[in-house]
Short mmCIF file of C-alpha atoms and ligand atoms in Angstrom, two decimals:
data_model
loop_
_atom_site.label_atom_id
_atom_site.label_comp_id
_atom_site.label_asym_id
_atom_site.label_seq_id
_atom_site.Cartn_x
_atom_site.Cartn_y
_atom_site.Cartn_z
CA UNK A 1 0.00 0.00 0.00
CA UNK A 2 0.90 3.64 -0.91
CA UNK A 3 2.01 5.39 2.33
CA UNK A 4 3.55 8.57 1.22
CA UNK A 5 2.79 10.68 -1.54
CA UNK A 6 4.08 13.75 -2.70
CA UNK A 7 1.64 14.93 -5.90
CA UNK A 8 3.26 17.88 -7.57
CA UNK A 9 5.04 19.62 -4.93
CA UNK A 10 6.52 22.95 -6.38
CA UNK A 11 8.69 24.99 -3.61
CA UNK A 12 10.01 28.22 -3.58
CA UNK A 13 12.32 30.11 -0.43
CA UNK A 14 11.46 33.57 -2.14
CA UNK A 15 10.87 33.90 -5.69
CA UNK A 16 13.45 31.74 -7.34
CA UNK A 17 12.01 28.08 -7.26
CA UNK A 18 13.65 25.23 -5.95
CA UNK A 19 11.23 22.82 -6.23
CA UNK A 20 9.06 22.12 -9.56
CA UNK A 21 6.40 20.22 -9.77
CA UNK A 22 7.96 17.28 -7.83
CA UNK A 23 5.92 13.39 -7.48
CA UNK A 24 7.31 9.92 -6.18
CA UNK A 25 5.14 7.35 -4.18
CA UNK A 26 7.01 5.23 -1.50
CA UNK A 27 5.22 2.20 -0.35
CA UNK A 28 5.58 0.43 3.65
CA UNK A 29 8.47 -1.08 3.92
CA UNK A 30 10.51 0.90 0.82
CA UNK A 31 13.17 2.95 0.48
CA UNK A 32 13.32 5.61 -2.12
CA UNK A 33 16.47 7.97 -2.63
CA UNK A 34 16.86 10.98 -4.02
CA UNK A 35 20.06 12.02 -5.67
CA UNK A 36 21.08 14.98 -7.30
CA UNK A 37 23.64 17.80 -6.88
CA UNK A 38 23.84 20.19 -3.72
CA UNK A 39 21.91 22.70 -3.96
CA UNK A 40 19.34 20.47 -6.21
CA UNK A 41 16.61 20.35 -3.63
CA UNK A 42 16.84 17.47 -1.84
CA UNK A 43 16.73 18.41 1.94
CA UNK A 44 14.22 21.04 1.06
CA UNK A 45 11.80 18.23 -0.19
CA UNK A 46 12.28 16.11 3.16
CA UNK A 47 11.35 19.26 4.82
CA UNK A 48 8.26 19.89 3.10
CA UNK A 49 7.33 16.21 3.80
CA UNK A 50 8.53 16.73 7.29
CA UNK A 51 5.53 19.85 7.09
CA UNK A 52 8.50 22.07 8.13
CA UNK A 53 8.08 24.16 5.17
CA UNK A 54 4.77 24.38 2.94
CA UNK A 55 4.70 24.18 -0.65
CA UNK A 56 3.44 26.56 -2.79
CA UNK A 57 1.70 24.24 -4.54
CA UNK A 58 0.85 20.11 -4.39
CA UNK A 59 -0.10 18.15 -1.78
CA UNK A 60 1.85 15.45 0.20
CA UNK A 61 -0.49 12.59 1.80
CA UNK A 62 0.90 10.11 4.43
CA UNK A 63 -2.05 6.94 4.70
CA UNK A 64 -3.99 9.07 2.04
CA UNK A 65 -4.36 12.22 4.46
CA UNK A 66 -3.02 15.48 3.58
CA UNK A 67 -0.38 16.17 6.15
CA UNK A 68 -1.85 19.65 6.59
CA UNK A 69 -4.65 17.71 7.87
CA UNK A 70 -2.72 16.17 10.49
CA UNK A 71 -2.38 17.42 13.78
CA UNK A 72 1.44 18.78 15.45
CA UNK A 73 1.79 15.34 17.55
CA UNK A 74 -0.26 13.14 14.41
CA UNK A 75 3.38 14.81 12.50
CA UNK A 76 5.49 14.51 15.34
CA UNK A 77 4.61 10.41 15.62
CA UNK A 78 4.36 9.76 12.08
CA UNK A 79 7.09 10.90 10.40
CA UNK A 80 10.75 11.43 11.51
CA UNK A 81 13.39 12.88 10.34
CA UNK A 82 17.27 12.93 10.45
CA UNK A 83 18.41 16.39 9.13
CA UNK A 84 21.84 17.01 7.53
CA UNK A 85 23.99 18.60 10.05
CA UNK A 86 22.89 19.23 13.60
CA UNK A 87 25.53 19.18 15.89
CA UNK A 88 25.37 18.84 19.92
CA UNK A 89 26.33 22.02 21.44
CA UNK A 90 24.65 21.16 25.03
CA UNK A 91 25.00 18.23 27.51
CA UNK A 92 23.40 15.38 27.31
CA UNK A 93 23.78 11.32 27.58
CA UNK A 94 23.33 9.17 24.29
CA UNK A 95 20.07 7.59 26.43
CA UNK A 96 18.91 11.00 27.08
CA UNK A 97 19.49 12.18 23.60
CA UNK A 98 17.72 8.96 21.96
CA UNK A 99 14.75 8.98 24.58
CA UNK A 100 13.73 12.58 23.22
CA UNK A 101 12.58 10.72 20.13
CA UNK A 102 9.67 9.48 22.45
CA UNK A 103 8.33 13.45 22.81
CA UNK A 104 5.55 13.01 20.80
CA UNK A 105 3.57 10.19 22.85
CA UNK A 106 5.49 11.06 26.77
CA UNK A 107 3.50 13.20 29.09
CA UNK A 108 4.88 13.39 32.01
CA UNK A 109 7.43 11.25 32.29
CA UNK A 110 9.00 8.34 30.13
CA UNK A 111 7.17 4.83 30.65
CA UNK A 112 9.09 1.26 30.84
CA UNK A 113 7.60 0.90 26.96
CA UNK A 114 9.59 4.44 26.03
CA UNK A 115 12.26 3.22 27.97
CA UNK A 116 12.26 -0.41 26.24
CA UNK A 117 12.20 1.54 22.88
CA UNK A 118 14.97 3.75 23.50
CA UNK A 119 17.21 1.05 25.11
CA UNK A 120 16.40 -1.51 21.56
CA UNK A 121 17.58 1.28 19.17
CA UNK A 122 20.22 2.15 21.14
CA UNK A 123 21.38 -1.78 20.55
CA UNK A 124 19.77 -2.26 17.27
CA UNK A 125 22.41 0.93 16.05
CA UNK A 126 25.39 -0.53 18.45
CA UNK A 127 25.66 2.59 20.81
CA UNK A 128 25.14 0.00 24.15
CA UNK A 129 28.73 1.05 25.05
CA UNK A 130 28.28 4.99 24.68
CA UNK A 131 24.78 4.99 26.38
CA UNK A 132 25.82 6.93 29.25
CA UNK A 133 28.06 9.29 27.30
CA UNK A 134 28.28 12.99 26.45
CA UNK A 135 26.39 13.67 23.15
CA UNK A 136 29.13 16.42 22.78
CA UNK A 137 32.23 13.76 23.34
CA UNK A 138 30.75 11.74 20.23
CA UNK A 139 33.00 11.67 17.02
CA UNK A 140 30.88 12.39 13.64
CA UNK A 141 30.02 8.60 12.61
CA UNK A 142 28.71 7.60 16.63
CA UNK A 143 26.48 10.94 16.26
CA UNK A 144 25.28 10.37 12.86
CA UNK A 145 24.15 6.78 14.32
CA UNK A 146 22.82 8.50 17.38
CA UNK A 147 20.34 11.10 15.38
CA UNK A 148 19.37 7.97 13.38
CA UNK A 149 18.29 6.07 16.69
CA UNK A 150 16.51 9.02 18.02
CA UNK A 151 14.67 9.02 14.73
CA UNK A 152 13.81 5.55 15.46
CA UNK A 153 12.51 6.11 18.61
CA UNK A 154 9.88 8.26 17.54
CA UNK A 155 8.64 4.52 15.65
CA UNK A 156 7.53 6.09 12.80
CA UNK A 157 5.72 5.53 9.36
CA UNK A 158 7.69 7.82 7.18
CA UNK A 159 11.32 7.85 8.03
CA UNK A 160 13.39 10.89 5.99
CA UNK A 161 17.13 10.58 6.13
CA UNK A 162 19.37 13.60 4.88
CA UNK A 163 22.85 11.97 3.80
CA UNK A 164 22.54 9.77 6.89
CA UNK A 165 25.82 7.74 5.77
CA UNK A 166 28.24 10.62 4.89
CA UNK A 167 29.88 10.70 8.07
CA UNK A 168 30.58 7.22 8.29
CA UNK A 169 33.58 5.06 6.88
CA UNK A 170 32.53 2.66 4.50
CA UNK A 171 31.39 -0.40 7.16
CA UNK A 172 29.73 1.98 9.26
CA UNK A 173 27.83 3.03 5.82
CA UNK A 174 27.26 -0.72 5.25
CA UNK A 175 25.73 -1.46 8.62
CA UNK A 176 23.46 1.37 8.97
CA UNK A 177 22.20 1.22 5.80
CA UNK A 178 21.59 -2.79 6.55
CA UNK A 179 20.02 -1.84 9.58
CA UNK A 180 17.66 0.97 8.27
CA UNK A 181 16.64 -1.74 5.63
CA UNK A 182 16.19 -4.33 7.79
CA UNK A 183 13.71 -1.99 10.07
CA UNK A 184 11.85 -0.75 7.04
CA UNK A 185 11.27 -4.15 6.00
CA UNK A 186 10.17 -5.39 9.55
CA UNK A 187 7.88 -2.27 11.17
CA UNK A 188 6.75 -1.22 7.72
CA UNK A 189 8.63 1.87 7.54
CA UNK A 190 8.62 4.24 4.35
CA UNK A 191 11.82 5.44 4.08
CA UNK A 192 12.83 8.69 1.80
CA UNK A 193 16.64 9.43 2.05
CA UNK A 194 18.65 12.15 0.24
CA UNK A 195 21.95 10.55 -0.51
CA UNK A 196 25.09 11.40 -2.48
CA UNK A 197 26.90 8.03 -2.49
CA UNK A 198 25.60 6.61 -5.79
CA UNK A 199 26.85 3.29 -4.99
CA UNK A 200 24.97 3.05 -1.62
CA UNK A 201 21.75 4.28 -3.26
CA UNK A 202 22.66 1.26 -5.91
CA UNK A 203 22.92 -0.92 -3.53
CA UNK A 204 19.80 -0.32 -1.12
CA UNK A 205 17.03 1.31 -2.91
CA UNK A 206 13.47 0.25 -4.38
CA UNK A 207 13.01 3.77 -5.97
CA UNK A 208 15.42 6.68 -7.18
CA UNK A 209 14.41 10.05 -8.08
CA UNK A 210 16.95 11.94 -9.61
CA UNK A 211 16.34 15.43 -9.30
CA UNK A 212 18.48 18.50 -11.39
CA UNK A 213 17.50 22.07 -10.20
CA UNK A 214 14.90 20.96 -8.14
CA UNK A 215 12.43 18.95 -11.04
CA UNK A 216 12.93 15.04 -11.21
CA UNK A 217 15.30 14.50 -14.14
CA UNK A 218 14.68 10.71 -13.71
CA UNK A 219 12.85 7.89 -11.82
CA UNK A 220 12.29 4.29 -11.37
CA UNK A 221 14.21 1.64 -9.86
CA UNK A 222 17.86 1.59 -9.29
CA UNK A 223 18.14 0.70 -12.73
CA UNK A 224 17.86 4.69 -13.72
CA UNK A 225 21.28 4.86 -12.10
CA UNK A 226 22.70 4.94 -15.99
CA UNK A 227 26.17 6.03 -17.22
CA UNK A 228 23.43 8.22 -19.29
CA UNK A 229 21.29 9.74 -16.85
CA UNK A 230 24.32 10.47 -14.21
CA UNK A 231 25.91 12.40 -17.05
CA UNK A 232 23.42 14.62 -17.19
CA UNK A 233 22.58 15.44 -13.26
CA UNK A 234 26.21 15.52 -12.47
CA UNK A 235 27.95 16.15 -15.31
CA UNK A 236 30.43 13.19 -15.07
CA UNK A 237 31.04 10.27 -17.10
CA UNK A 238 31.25 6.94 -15.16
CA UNK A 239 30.81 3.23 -15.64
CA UNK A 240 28.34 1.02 -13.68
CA UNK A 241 29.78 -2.09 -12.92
CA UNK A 242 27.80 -4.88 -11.35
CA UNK A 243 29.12 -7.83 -9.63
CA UNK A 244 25.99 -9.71 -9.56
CA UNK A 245 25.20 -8.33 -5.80
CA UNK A 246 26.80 -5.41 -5.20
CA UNK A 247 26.89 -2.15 -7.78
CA UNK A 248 29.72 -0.20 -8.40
CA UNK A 249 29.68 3.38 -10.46
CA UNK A 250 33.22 4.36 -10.66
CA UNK A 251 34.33 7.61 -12.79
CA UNK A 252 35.79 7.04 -16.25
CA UNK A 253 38.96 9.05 -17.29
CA UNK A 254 39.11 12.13 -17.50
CA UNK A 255 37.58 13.22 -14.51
CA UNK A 256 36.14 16.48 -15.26
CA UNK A 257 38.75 18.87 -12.87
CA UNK A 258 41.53 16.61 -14.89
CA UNK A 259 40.22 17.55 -18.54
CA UNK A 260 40.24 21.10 -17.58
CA UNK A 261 43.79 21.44 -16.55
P1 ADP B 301 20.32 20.03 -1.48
O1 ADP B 301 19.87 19.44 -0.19
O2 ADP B 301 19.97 19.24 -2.69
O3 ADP B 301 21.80 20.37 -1.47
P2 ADP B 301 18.74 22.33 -0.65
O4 ADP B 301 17.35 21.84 -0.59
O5 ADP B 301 19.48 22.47 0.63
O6 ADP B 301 19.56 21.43 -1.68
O7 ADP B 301 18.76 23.73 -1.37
C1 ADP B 301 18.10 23.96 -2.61
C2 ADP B 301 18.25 25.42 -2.98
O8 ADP B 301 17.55 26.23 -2.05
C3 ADP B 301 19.68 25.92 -2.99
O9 ADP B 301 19.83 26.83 -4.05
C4 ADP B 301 19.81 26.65 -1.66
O10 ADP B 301 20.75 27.67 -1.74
C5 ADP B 301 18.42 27.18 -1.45
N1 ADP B 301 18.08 27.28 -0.01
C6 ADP B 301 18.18 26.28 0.90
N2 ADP B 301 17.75 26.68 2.13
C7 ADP B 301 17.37 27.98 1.97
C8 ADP B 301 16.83 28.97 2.85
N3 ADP B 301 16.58 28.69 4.14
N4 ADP B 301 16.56 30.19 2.34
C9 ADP B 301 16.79 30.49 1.03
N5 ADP B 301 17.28 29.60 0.14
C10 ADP B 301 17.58 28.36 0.59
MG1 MG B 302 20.90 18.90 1.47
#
């Protein structure tokens, strides 16, 4: 079943737009990514889905409802997201940090179900050992993992990751990525994540959306990932090599800054 849908979302921060007449469908249990250079649009469309901005025009619909129709906490419980850079400038302990993902449905104070929910994604995301630790004392990667957990915690139907991988060495990429598929596969989730490792979206998505200046160039299946069509968003030339598994897009010779010189 269809669980979010954005139906030609067109965005603008003043008068220039940066988003034009955008659509994609993700169903439970799906991941969809959307690629395309910076400054193509990509963390401004999680934030209209996230109802932090509103679109000039379109509507977005999570279980068929416009999200305008939704209430603050009805947001706040159904969707989550983990934005692009938010650092920790104030003190805190991992537990503390993660537990705030249970906000929305806490009214007073945390009960043994929050506290069972915050203690299995701090395990599911292997942050058992930094539990009682400074959120500030965290290098890049263990934060990255903690703003995913928090994001978690919240248990929600629409998960929106912005580059969640791209402060993590490559086996910290591998398991989180594993993880966040294995979770959307087993609660359900929708996940929507704006990534720039072309590989990684290779490897883990149902659905791409390739966007260039903020209108989808391309989408589909991973399969859009051509030499072709990543010539044209990014202006490179590469090769796609698959080894039956795993996909690998490597640049061809010369590399653009190289051909120049
Ligand atoms: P991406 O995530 O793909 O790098 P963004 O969605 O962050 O792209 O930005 C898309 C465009 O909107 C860029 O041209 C950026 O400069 C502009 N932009 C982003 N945030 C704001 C803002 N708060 N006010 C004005 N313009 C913005
Ligand atoms: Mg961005």
């Amino acid at each position: 079943m269809v669980r979010l849908e954005v139906k030609g979302v067109s965005f603008s921060y003043d008068s220039t737009p940066v988003l034009e007449d955008v659509s994609l469908t993700v169903k439970g249990g799906e991941i969809l990514s959307i690629i395309g250079p910076n400054g193509s649009g990509k963390s401004t469309l999680l934030r209209c889905i996230d109802r932090m901005l509103r679109p000039r025009l379109g509507t977005i619909l999570v279980d068929g409802k416009d999200i305008n129709a939704l209430s603050r906490g009805e947001v706040a419980r159904k969707i989550g997201l983990v934005p692009q850079s938010e650092r920790a400038h104030f003190p805190m302990s991992v537990f503390e940090m993660v537990l705030m993902g249970r906000r929305p449905y806490v009214d007073w104070s945390p009960s043994s179900r929050d506290l069972k929910i915050v203690s299995d994604k701090i395990e599911a995301l292997g942050l058992k050992e930094l539990a009682t630790r400074d959120i500030r004392e965290l290098s890049g990667g263990e934060w990255q993992k903690v703003l995913i957990a928090r994001a978690l915690a919240v248990e929600p139907e629409v998960l929106l990751l912005d580059e969640p991988t791209s402060n993590l060495d490559i086996r910290h990429q591998l398991e989180v990525m594993d993880m966040v598929r294995r979770l959307a596969k087993e609660r359900d989730i929708s996940v929507v994540m704006a990534i720039h490792d072309l590989n990684i979206a290779a490897m883990y998505s149902d659905k791409v959306v390739m966007l260039i200046k903020g209108k989808v160039f391309a989408a589909g299946g991973p399969e859009v990932l051509t030499p072709c069509n990543i010539e044209s968003v990014y202006g490179v030339k590469v090769k796609v090599l698959n080894f039956s598994e795993r996909v690998v897009i490597i640049p061809e010779e010369p590399t653009p800054s190289s051909s120049l010189i």
